[in-house]
Each structure stands twice: as C-alpha cells, then as structure tokens.
Tab-separated table of N, CA, C and O in Angstrom:
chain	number	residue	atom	x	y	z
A	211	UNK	N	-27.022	-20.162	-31.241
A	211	UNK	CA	-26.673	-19.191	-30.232
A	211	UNK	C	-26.686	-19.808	-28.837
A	211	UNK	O	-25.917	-19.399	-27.967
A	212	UNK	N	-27.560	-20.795	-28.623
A	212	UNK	CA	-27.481	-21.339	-27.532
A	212	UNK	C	-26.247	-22.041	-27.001
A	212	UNK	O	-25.989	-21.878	-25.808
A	213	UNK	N	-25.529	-22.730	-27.669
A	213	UNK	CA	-24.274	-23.068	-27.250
A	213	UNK	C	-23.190	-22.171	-26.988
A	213	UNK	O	-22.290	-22.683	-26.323
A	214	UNK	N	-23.040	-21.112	-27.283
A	214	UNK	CA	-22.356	-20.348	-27.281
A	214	UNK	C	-22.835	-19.955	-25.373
A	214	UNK	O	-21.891	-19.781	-24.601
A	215	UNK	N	-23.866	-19.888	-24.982
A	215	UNK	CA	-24.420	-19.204	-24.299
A	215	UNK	C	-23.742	-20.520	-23.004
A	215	UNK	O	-23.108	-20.299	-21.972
A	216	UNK	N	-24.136	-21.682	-23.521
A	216	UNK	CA	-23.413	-22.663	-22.643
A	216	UNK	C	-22.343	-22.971	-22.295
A	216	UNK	O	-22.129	-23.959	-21.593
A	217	UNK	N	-21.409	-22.137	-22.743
A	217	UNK	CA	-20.128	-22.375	-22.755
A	217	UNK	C	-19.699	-22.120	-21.272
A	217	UNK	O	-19.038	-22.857	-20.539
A	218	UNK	N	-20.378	-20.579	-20.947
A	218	UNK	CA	-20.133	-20.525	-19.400
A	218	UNK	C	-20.297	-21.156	-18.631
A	218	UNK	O	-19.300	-21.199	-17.910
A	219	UNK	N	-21.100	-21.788	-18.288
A	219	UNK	CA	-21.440	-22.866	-17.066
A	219	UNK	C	-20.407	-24.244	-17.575
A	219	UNK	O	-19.918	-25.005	-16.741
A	220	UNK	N	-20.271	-24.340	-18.487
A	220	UNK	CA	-19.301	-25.490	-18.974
A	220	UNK	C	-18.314	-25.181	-18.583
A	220	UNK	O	-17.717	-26.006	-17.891
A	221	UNK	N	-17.492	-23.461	-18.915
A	221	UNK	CA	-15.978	-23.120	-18.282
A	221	UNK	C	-16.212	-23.085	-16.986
A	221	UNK	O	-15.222	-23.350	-16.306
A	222	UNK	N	-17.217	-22.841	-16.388
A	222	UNK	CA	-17.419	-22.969	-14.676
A	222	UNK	C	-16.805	-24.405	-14.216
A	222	UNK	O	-16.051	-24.670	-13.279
A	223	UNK	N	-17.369	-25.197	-15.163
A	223	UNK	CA	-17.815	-26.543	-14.030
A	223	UNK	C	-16.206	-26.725	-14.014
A	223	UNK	O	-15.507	-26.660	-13.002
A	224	UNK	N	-15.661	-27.017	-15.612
A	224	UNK	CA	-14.178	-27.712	-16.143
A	224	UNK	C	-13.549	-26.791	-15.084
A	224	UNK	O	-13.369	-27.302	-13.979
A	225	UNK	N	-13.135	-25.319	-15.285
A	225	UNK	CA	-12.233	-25.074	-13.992
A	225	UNK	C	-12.375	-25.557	-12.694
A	225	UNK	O	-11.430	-25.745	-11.929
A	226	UNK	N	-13.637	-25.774	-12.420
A	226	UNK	CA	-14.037	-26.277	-10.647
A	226	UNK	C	-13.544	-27.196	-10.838
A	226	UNK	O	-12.783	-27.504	-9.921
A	227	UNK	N	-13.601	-28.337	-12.174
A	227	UNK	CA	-13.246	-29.656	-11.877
A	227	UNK	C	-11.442	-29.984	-11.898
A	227	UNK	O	-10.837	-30.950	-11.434
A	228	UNK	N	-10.955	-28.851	-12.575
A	228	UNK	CA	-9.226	-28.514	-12.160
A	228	UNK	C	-8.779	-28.392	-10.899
A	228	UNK	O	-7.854	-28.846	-10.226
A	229	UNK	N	-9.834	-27.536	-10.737
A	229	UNK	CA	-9.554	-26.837	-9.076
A	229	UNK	C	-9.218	-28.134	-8.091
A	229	UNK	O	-8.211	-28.294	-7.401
A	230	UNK	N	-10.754	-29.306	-8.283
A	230	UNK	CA	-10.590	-30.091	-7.006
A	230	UNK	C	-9.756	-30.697	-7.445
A	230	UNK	O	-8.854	-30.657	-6.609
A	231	UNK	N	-9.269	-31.613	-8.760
A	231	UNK	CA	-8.690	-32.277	-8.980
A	231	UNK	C	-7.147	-32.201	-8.756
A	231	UNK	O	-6.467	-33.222	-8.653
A	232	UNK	N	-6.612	-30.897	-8.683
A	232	UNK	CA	-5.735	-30.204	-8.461
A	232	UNK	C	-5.686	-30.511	-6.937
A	232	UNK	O	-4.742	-31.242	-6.638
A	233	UNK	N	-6.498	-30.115	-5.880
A	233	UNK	CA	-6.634	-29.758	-4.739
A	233	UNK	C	-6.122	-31.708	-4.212
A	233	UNK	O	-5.101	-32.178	-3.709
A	234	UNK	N	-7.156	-32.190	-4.568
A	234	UNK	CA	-7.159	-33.703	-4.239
A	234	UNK	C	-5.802	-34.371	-4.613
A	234	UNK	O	-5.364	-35.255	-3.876
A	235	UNK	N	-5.164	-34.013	-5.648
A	235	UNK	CA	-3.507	-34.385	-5.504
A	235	UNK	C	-2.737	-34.376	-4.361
A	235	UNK	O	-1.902	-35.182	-3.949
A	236	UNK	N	-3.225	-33.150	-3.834
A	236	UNK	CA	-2.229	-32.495	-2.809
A	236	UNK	C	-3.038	-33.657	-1.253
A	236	UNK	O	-2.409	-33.989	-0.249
A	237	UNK	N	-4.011	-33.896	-1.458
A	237	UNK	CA	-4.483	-34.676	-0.229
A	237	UNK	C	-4.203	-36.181	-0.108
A	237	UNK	O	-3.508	-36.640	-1.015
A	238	UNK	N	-4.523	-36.842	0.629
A	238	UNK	CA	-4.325	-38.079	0.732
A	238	UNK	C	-5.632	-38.986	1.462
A	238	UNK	O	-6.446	-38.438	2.205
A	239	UNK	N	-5.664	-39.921	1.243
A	239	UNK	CA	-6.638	-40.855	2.052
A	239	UNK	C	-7.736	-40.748	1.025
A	239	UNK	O	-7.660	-40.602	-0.195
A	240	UNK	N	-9.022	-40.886	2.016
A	240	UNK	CA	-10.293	-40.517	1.346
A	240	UNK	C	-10.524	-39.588	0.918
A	240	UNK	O	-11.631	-39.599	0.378
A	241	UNK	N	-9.922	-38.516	0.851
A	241	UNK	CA	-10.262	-37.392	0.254
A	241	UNK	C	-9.918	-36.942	-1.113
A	241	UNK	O	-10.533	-36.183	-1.862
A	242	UNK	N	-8.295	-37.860	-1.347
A	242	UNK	CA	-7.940	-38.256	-2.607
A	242	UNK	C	-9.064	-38.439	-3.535
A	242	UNK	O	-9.392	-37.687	-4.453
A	243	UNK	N	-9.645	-39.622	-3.143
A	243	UNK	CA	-10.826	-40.978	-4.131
A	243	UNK	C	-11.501	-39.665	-3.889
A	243	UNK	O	-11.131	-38.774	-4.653
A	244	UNK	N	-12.492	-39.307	-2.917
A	244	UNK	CA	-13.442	-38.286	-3.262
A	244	UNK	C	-13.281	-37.498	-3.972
A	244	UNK	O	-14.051	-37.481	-4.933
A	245	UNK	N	-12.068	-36.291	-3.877
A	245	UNK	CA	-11.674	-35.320	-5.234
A	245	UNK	C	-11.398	-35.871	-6.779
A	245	UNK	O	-11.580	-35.282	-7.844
A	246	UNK	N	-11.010	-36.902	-6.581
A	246	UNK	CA	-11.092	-37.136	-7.800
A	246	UNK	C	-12.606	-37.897	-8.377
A	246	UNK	O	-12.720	-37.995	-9.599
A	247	UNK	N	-13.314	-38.226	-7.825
A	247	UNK	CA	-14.656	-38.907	-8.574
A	247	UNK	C	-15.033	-37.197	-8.320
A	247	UNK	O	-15.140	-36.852	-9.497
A	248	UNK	N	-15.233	-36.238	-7.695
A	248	UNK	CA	-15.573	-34.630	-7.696
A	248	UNK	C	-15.319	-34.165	-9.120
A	248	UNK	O	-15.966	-33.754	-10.083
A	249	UNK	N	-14.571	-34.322	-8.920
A	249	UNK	CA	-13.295	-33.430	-10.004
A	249	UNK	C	-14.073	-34.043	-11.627
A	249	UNK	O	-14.591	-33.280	-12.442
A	250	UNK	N	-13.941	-36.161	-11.856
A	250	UNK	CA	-14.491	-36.462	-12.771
A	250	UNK	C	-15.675	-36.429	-13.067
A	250	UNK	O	-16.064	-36.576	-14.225
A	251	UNK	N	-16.730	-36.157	-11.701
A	251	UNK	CA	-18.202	-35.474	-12.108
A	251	UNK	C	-18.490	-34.205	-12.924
A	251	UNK	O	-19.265	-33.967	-13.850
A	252	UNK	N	-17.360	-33.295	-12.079
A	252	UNK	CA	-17.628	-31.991	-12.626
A	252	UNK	C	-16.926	-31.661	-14.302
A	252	UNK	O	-17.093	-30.527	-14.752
A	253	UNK	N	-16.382	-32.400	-14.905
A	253	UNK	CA	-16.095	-32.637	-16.163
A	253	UNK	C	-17.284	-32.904	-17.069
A	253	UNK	O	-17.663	-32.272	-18.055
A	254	UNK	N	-17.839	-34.117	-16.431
A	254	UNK	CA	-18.773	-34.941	-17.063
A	254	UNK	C	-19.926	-34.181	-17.409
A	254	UNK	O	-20.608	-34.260	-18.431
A	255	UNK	N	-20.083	-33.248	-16.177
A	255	UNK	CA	-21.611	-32.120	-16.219
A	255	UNK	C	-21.326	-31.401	-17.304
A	255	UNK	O	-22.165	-31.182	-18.178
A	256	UNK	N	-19.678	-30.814	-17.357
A	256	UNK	CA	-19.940	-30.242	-18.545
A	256	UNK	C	-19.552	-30.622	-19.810
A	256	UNK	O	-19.575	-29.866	-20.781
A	257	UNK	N	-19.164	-31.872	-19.830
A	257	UNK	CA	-19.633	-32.493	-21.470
A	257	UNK	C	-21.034	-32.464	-21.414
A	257	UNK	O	-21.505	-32.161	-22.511
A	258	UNK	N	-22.152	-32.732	-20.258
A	258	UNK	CA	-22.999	-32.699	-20.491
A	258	UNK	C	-24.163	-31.464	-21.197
A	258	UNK	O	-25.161	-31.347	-21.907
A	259	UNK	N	-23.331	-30.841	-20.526
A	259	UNK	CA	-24.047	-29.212	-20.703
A	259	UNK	C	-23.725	-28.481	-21.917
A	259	UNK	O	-24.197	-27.426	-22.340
A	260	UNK	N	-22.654	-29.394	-22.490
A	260	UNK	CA	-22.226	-28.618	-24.087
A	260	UNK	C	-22.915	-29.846	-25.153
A	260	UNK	O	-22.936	-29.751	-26.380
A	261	UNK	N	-23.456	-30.992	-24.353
A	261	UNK	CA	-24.013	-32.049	-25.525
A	261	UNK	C	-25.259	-31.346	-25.147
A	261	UNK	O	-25.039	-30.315	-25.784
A	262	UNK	N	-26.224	-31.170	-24.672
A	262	UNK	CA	-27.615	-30.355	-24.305
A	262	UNK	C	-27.996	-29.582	-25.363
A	262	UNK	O	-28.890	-29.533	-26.208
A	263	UNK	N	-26.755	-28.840	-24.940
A	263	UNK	CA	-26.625	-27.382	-25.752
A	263	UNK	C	-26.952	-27.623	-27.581
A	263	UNK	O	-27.887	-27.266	-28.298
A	264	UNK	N	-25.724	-28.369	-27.837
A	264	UNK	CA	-25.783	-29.026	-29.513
A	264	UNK	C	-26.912	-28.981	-29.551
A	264	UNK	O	-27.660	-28.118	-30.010
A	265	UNK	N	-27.263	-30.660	-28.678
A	265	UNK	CA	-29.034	-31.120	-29.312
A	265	UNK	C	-30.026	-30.086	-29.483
A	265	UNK	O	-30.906	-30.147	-30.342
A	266	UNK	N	-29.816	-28.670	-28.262
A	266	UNK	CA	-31.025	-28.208	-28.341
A	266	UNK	C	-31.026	-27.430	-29.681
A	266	UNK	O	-32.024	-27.265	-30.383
A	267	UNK	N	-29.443	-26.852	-30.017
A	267	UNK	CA	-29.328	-26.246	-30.966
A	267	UNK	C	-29.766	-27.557	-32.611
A	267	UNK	O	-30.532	-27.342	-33.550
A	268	UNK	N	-29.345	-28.163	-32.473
A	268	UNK	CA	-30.180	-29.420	-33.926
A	268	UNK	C	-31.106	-29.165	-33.821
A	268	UNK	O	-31.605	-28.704	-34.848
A	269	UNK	N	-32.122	-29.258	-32.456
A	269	UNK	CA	-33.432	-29.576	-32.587
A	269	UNK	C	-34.679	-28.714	-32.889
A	269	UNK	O	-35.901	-28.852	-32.845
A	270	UNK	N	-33.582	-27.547	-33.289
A	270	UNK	CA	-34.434	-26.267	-33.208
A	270	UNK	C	-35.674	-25.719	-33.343
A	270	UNK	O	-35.838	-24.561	-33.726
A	271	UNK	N	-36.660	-26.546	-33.026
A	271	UNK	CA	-38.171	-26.211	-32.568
A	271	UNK	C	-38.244	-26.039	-31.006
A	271	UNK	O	-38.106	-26.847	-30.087
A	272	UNK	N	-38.564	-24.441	-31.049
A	272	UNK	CA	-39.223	-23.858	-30.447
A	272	UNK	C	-40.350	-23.853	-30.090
A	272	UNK	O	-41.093	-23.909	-31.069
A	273	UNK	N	-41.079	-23.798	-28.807
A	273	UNK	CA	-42.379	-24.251	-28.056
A	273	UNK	C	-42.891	-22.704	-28.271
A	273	UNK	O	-44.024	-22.697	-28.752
A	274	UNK	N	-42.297	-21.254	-28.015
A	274	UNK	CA	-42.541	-20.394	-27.784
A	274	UNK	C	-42.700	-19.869	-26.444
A	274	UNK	O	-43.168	-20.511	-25.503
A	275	UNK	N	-42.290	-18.674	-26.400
A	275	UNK	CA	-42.830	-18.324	-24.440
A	275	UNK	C	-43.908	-16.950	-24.550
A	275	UNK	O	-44.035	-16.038	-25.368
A	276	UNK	N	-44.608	-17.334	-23.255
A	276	UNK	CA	-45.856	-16.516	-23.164
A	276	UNK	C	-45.133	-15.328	-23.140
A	276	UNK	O	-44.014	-15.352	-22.628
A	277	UNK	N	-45.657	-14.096	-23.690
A	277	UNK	CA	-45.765	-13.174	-23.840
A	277	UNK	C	-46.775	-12.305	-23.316
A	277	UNK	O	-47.951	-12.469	-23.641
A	278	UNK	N	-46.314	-11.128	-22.303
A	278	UNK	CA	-47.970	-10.505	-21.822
A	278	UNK	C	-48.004	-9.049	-22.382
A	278	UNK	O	-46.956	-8.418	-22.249
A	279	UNK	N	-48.992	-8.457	-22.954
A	279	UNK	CA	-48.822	-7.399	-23.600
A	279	UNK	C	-49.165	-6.194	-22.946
A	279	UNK	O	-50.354	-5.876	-22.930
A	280	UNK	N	-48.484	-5.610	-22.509
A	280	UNK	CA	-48.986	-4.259	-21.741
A	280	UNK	C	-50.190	-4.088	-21.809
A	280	UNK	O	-50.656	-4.075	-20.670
A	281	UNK	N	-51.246	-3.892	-22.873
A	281	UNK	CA	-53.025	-3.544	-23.032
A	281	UNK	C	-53.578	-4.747	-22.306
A	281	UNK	O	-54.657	-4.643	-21.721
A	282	UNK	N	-53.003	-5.717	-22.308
A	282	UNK	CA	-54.027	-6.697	-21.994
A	282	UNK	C	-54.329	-7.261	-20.923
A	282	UNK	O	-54.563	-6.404	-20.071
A	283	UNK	N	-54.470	-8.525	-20.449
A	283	UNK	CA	-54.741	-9.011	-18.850
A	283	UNK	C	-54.669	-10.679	-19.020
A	283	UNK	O	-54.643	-11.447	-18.058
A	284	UNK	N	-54.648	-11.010	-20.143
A	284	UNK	CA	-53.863	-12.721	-20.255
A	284	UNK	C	-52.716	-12.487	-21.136
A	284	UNK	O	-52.383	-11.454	-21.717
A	285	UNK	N	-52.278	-13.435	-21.124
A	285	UNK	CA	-50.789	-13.756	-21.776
A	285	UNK	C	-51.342	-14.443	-22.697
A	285	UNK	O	-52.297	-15.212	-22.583
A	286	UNK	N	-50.694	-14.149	-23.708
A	286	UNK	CA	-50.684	-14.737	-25.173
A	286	UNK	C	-49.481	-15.570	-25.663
A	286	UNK	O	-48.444	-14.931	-25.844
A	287	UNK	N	-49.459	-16.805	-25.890
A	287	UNK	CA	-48.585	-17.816	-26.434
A	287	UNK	C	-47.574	-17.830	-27.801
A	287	UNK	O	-47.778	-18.608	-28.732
A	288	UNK	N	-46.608	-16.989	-27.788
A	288	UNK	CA	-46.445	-16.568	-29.388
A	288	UNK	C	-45.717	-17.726	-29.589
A	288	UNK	O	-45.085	-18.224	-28.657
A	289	UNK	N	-45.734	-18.360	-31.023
A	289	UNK	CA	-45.008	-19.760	-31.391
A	289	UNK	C	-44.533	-18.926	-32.604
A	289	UNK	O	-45.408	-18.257	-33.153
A	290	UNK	N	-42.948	-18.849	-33.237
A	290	UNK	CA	-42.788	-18.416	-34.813
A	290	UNK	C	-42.798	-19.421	-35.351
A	290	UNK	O	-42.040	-19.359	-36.319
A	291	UNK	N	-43.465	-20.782	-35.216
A	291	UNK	CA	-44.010	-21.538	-36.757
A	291	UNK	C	-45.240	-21.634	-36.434
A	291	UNK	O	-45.604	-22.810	-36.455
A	292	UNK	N	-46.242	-20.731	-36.071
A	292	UNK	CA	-47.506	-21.443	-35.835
A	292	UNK	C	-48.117	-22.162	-36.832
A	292	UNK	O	-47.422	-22.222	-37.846
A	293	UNK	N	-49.518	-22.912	-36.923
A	293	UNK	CA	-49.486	-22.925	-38.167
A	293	UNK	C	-50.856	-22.782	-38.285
A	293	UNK	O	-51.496	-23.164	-39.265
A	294	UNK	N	-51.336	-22.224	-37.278
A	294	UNK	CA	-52.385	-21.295	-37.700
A	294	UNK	C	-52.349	-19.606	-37.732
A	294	UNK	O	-51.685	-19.012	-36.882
A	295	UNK	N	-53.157	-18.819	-38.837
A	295	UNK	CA	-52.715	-17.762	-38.939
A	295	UNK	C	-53.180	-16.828	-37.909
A	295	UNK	O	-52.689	-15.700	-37.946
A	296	UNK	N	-54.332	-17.186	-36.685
A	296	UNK	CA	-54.759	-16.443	-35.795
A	296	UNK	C	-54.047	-17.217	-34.427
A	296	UNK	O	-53.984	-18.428	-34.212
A	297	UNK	N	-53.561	-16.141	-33.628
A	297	UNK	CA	-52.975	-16.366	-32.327
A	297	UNK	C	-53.999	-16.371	-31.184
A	297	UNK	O	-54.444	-15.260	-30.895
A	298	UNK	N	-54.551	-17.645	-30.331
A	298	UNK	CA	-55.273	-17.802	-29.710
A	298	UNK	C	-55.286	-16.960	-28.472
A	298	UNK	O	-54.118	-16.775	-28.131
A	299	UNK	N	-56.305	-16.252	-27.489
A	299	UNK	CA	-55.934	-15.420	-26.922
A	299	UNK	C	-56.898	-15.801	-25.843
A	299	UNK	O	-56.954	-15.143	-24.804
C-alpha cells in the first residue's frame, strides 16, 4: 500500500521536472544548463521516491507507532509481531 501512496509526490516531482525542463528549452544561457540539471534532479527524486517506496514495501517489518489510549497517561508501543505476549507499558 505504501507505494501506491508514493506515487503522488513522484507525479509531483516528474511533472515539476516537465515543467522546468520544458521552461529551460525556451531559455538560453545559464539558465538553460540550470533547468535542465533542475529538471534531471527532479526526475531522479522521483525514481527515488518510488525505489524507497518498493524497498519499504519488501521490507515489510514494521517498528510499530506509539499509541496513546484515552484511559491512560503513557503511550504504549504496539508492534503486530511482537514476540512477547505482554505489551510493555
């Protein structure tokens, strides 16, 4: 599910990186070279952000996130593989 979830910031970056790359055609000089290393960063982030995504999805161990329970006054650590059967509190 997580990749799926990454996809947005990935269609963010790739259109931004159309946008300048697009934009930087139309310019000349230094601004050319700059839009385009722009343009090939903002690609790159999001191959990056959809390879993240995979790994995190392969790697699928979960740390768990604290949880605070309305009755109580600390937060409790829920993990779904713990591997003990009492949840430390």
């Amino acid at each position: 599910m997580i990749y799926l979830l990454a996809l947005l910031p990935a269609t963010a970056l790739a259109v931004a990186g159309y946008f300048v790359l697009f934009l930087s055609a139309r310019s000349e000089g230094a601004l050319r070279t700059f839009g385009k290393y722009l343009g090939f960063w903002a690609f790159t982030l999001a191959g990056l952000v959809i390879l993240g995504a995979i790994f995190a999805a392969a790697h699928g161990k979960s740390l768990g996130m604290p949880v605070r329970h309305p009755l109580r006054t600390r937060c409790v650590r829920v993990a779904p593989d713990s591997r003990s059967p009492k949840l430390r509190q």
